[in-house]
PDB file of C-alpha atoms in Angstrom:
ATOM      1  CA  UNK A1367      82.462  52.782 104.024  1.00  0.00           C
ATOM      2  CA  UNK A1368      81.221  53.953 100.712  1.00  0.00           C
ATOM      3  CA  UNK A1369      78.605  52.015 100.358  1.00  0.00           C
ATOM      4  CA  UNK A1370      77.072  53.370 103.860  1.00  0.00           C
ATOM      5  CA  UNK A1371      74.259  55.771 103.080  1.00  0.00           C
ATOM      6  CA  UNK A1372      74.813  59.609 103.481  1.00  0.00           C
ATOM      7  CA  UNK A1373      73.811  61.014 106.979  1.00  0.00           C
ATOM      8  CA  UNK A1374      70.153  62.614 106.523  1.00  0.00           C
ATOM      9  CA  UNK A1375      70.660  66.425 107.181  1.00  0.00           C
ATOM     10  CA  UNK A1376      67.907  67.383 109.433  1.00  0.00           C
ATOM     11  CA  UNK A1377      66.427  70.783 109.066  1.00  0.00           C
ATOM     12  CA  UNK A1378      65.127  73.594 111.915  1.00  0.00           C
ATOM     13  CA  UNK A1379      61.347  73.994 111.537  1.00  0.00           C
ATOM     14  CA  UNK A1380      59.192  76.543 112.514  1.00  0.00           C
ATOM     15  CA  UNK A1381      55.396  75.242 112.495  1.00  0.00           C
ATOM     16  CA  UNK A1382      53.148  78.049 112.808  1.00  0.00           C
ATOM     17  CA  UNK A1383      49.006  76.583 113.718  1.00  0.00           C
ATOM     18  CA  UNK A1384      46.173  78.212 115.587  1.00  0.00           C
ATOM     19  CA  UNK A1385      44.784  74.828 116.237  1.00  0.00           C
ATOM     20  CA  UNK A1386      46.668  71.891 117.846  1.00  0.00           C
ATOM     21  CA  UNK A1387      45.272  69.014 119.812  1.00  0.00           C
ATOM     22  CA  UNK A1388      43.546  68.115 121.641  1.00  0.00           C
ATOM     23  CA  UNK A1389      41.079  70.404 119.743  1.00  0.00           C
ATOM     24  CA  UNK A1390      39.687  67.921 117.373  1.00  0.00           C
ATOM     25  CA  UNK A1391      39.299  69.279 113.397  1.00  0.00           C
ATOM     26  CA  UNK A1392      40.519  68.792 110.230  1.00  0.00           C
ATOM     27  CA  UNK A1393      43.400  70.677 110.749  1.00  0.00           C
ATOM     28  CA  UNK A1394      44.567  70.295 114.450  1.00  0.00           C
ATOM     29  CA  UNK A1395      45.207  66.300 113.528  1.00  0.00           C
ATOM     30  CA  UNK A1396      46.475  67.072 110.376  1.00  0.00           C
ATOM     31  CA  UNK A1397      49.164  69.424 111.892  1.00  0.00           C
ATOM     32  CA  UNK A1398      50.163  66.759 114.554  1.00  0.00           C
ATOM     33  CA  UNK A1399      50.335  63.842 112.338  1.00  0.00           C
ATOM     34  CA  UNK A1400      52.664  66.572 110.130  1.00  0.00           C
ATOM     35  CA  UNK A1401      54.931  67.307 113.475  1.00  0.00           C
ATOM     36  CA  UNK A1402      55.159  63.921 114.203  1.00  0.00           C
ATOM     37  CA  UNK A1403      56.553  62.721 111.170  1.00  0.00           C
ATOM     38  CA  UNK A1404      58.905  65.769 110.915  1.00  0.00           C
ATOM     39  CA  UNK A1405      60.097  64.567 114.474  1.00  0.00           C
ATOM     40  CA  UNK A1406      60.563  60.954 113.327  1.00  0.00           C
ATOM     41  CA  UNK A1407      62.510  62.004 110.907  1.00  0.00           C
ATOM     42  CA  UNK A1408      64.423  63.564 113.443  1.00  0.00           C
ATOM     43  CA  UNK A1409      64.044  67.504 112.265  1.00  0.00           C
ATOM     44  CA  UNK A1410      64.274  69.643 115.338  1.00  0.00           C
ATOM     45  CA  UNK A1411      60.572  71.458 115.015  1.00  0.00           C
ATOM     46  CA  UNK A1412      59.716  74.387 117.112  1.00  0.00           C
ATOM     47  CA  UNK A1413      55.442  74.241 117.093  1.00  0.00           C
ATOM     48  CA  UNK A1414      54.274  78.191 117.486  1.00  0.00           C
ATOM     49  CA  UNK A1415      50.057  78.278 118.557  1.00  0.00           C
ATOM     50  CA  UNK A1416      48.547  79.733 120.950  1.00  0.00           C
ATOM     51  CA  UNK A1417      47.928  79.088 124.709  1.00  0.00           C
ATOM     52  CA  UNK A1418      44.568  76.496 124.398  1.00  0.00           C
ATOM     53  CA  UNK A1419      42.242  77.249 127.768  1.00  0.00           C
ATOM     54  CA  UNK A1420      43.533  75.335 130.968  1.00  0.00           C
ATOM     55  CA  UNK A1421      40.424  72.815 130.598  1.00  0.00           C
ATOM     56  CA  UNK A1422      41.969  71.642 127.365  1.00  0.00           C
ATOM     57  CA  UNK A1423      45.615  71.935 128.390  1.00  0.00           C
ATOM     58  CA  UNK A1424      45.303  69.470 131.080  1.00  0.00           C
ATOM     59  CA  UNK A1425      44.990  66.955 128.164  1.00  0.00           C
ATOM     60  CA  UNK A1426      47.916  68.518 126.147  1.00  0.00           C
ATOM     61  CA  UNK A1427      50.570  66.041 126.531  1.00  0.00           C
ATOM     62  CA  UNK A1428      48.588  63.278 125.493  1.00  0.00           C
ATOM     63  CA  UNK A1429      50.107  61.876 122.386  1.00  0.00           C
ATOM     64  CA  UNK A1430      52.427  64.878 122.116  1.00  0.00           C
ATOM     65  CA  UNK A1431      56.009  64.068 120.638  1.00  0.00           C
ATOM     66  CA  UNK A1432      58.746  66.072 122.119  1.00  0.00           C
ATOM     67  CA  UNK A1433      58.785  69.553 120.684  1.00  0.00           C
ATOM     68  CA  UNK A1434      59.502  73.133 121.243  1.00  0.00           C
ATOM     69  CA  UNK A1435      56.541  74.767 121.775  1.00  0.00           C
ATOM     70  CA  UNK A1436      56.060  78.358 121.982  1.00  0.00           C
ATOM     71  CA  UNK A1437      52.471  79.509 123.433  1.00  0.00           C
ATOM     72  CA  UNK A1438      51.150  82.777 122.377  1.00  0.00           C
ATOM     73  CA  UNK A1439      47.972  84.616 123.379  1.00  0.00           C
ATOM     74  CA  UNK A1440      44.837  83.228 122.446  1.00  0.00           C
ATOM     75  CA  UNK A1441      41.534  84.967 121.811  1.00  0.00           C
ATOM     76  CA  UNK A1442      37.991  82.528 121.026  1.00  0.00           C
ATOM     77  CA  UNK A1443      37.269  81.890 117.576  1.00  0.00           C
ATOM     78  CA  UNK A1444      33.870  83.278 116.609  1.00  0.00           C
ATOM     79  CA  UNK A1445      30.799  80.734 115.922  1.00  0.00           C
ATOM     80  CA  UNK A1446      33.663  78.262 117.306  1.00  0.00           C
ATOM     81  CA  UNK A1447      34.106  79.066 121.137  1.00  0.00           C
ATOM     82  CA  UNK A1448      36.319  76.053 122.046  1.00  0.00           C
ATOM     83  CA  UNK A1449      38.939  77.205 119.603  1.00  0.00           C
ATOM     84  CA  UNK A1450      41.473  79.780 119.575  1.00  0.00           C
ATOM     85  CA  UNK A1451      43.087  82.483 117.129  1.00  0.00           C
ATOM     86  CA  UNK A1452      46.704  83.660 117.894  1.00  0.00           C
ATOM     87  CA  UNK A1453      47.585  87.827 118.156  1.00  0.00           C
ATOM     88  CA  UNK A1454      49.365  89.882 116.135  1.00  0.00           C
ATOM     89  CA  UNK A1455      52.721  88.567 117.782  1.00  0.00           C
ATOM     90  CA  UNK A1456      55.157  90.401 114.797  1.00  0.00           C
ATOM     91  CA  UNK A1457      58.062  91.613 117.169  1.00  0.00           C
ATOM     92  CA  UNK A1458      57.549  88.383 119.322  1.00  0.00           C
ATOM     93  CA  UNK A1459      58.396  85.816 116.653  1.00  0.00           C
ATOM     94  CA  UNK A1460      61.411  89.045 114.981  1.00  0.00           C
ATOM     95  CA  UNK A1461      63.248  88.367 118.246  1.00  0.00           C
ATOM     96  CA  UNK A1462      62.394  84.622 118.608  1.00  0.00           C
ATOM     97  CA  UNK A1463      63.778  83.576 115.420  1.00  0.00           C
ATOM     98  CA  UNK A1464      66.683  86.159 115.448  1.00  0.00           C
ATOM     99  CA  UNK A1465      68.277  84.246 118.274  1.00  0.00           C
ATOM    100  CA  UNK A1466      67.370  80.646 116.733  1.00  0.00           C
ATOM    101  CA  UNK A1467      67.068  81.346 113.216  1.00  0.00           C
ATOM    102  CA  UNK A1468      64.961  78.505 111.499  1.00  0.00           C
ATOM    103  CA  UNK A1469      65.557  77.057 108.054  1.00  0.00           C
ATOM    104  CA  UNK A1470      62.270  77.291 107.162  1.00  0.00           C
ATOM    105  CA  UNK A1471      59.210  78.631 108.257  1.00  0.00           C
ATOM    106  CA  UNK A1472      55.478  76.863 107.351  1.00  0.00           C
ATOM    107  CA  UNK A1473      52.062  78.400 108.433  1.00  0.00           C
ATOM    108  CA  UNK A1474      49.228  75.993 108.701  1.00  0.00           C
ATOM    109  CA  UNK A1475      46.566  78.769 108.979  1.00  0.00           C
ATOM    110  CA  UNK A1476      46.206  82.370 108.092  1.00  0.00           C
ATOM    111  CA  UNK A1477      44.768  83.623 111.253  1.00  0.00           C
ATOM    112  CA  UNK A1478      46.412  87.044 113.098  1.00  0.00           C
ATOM    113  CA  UNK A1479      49.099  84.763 114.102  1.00  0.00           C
ATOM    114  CA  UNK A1480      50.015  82.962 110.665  1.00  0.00           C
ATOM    115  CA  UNK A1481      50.087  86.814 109.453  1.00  0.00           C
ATOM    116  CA  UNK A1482      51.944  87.815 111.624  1.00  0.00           C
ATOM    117  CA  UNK A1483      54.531  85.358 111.348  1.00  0.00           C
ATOM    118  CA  UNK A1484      54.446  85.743 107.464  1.00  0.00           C
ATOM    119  CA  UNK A1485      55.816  89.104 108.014  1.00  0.00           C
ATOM    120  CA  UNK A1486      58.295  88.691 110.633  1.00  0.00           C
ATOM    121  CA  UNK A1487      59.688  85.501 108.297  1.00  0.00           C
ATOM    122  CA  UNK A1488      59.870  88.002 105.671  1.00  0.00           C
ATOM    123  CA  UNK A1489      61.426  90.273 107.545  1.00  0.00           C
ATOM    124  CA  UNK A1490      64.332  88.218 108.232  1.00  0.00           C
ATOM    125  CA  UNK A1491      64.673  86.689 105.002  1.00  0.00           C
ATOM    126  CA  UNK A1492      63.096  83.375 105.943  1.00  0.00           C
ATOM    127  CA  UNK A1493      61.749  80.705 103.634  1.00  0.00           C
ATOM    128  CA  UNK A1494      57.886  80.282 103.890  1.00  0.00           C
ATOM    129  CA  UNK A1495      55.904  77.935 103.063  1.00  0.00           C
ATOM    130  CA  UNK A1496      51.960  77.319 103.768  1.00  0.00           C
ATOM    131  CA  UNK A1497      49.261  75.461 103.868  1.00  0.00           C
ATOM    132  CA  UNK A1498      45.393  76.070 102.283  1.00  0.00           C
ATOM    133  CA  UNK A1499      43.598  73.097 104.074  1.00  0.00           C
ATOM    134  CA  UNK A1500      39.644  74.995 104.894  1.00  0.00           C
ATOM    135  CA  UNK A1501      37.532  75.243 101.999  1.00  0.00           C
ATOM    136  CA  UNK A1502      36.738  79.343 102.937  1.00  0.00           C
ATOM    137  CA  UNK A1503      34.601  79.845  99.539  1.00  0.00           C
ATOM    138  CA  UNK A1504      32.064  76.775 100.561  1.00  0.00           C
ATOM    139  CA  UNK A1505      31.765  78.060 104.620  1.00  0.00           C
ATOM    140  CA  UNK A1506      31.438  81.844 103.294  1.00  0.00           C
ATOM    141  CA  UNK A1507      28.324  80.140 101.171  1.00  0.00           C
ATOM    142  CA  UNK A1508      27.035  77.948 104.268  1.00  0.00           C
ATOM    143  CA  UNK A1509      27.215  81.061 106.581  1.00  0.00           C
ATOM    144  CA  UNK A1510      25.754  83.982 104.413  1.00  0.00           C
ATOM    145  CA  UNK A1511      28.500  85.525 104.235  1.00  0.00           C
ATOM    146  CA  UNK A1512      28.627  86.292 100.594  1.00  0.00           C
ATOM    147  CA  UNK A1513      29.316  89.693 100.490  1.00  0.00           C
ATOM    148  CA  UNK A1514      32.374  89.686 102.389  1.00  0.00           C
ATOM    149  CA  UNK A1515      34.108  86.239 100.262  1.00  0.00           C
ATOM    150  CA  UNK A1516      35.365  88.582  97.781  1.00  0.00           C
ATOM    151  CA  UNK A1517      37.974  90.617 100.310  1.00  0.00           C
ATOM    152  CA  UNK A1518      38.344  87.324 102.280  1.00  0.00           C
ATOM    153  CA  UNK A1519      39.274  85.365  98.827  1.00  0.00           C
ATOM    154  CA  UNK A1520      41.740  88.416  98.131  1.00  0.00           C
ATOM    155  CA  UNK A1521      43.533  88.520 101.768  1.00  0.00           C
ATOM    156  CA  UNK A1522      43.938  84.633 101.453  1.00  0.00           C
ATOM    157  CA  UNK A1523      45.163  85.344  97.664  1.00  0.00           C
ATOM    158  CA  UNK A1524      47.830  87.472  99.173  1.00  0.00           C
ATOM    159  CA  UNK A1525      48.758  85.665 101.974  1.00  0.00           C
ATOM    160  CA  UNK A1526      49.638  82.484 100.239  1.00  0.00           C
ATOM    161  CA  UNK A1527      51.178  84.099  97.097  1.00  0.00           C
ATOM    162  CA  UNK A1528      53.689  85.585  99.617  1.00  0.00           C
ATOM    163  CA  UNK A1529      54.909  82.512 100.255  1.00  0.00           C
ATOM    164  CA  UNK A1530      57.077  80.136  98.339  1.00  0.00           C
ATOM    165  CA  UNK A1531      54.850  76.935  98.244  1.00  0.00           C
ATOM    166  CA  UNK A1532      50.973  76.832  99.314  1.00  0.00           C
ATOM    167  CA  UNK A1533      50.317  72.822 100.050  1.00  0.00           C
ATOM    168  CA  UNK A1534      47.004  71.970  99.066  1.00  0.00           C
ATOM    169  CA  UNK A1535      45.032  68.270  99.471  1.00  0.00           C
ATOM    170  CA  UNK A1536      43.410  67.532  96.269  1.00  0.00           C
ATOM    171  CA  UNK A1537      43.929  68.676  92.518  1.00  0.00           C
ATOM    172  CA  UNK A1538      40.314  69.524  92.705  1.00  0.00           C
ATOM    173  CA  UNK A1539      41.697  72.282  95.466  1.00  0.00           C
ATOM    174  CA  UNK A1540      44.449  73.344  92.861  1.00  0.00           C
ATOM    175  CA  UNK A1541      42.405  73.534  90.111  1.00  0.00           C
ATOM    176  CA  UNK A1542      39.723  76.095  92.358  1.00  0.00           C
ATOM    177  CA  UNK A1543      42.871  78.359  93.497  1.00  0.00           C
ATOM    178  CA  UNK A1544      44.678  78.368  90.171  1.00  0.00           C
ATOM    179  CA  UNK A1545      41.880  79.659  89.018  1.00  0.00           C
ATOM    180  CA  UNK A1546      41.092  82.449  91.208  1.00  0.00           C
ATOM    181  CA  UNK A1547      44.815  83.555  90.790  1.00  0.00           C
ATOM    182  CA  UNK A1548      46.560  81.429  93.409  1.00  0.00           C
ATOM    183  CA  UNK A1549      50.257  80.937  92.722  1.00  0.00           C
ATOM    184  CA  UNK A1550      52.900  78.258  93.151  1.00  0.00           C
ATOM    185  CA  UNK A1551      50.494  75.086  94.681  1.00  0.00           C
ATOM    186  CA  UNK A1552      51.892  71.964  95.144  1.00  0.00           C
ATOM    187  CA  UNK A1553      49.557  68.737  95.792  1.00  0.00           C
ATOM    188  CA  UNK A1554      50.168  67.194  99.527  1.00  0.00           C
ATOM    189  CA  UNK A1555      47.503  64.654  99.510  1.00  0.00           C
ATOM    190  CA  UNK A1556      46.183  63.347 102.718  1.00  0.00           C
ATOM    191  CA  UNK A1557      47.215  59.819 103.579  1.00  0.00           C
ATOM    192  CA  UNK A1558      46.264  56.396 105.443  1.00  0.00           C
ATOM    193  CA  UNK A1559      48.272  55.012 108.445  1.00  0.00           C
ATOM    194  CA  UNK A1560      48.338  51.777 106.335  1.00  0.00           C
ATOM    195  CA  UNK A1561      50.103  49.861 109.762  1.00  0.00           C
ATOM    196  CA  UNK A1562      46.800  50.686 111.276  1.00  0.00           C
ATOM    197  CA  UNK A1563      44.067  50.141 108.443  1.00  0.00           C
ATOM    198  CA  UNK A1564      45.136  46.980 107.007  1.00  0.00           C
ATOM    199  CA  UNK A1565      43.427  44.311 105.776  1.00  0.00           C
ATOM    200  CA  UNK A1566      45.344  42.148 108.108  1.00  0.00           C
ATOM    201  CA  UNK A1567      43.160  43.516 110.719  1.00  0.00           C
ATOM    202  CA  UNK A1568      39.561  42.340 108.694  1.00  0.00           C
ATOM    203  CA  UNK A1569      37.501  40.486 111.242  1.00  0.00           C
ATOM    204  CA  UNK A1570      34.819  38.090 109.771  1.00  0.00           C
ATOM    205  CA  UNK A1571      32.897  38.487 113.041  1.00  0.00           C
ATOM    206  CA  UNK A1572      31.992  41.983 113.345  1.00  0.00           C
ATOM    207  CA  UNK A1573      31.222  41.625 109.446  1.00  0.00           C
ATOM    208  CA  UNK A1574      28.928  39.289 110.785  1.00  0.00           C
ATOM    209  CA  UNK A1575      27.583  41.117 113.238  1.00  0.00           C
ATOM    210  CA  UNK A1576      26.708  44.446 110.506  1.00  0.00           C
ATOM    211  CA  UNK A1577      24.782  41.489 108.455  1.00  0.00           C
ATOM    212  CA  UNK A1578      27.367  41.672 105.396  1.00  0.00           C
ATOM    213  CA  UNK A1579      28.831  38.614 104.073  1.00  0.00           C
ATOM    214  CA  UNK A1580      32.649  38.382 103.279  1.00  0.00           C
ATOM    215  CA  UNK A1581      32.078  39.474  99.854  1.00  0.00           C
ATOM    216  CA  UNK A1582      29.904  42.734 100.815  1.00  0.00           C
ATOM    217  CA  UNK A1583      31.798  45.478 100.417  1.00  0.00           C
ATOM    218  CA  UNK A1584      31.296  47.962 103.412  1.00  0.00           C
ATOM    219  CA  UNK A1585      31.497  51.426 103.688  1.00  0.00           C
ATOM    220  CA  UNK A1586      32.724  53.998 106.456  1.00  0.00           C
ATOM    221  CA  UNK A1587      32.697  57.699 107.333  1.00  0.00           C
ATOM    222  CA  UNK A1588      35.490  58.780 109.482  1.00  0.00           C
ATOM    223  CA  UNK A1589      35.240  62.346 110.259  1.00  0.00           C
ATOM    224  CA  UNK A1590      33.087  65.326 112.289  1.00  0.00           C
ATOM    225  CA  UNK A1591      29.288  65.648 110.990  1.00  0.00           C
ATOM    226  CA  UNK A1592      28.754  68.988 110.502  1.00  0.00           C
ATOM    227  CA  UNK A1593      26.154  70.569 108.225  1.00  0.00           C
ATOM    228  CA  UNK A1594      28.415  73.132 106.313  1.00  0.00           C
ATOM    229  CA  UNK A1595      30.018  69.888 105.014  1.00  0.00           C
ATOM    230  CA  UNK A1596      27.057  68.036 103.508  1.00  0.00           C
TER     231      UNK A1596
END
């Protein structure tokens, strides 16, 4: 018997997004591939976003592991109309997480709902962590809107130094906040389903069929084209 490994103590998780699939960005797969993995490992999550227009949540359970969601009101996301951005929803989540008090609480985007649930965590003495996945300085360039990056750079800055760990995907990302007064970031770098992409899986013929020979090397781009990311 002592030589059994120790029972894995699962944890209550709040996840707090204001994107989910099946939007499709950076962020909304990001945040599923994160619940998923919580929920393998057998955590009991509770996924907080809000309520995604009835065209999209026909498709909602597609792919969906078994959670607890929690909808909230939506409102459209300017210059992106198919998204939406949660309310301030302060009291809501108070009384939510008074009756089921989670362990922790992590915010995947600092939208009127992520702030909102920064305070009410806060409020009741709940561990927050977060996470700083859009690159807001290079947009704010991309859309003009220089003169406003200053305040935005300082409400992020407070936002995430609120919490006790801001998860960030690349040192180069660290490096930029540290600077610019960003406190207590932690590296989470983004992985590779290596069951999926494995060399394994090579196929000689549709090598062939791009015109490279077996000792080519070829190159892909998986991700949205967009022209604020050239």
């Amino acid at each position: 018997v002592d030589d059994l490994p120790a029972p894995r103590h699962s944890r209550r998780l709040a996840v707090v997004t204001e994107t989910y699939p099946p939007e499709v960005n950076g962020v909304a797969m990001s945040m599923a591939r994160v619940v998923d993995g919580l929920n393998r490992r057998n955590h009991d999550v509770q996924l907080i976003r809000p309520r995604q227009p009835a065209k999209m949540s026909a498709l909602a359970g597609f792919g969906k592991p078994e959670v607890d969601e929690v909808l909230t009101k939506g409102l459209p996301v300017p210059l992106y109309p198919n998204l939406r951005m949660g309310v301030p929803s302060k009291r809501a989540l108070v009384k939510l997480w008074s009756l089921r008090r989670p362990d922790v609480v992590h915010i995947a985007t600092e939208g009127p709902l992520g702030w909102s649930a920064l305070q009410a965590a806060q409020h009741l003495a709940l561990p927050v962590t977060s996470d700083y996945r859009t690159n807001f300085h290079a947009y704010g360039k991309h859309y003009r809107l220089g003169l406003f990056s200053k305040p935005i750079m300082g409400y992020l800055r407070k936002f995430h130094n609120r919490c006790a760990a801001t998860m960030v995907p690349t040192e180069a990302m660290r490096v930029l906040l540290a600077e610019r007064g960003f406190e207590r970031l932690s590296v989470v770098g983004r992985g590779v389903d290596a069951q999926r992409f494995d060399p394994a899986r090579r196929s000689e013929a549709m090598r062939a069929s791009w015109g490279a020979s077996p000792d080519d090397l070829v190159l892909g781009y998986v991700g949205r084209l967009a022209d604020r990311k050239s």
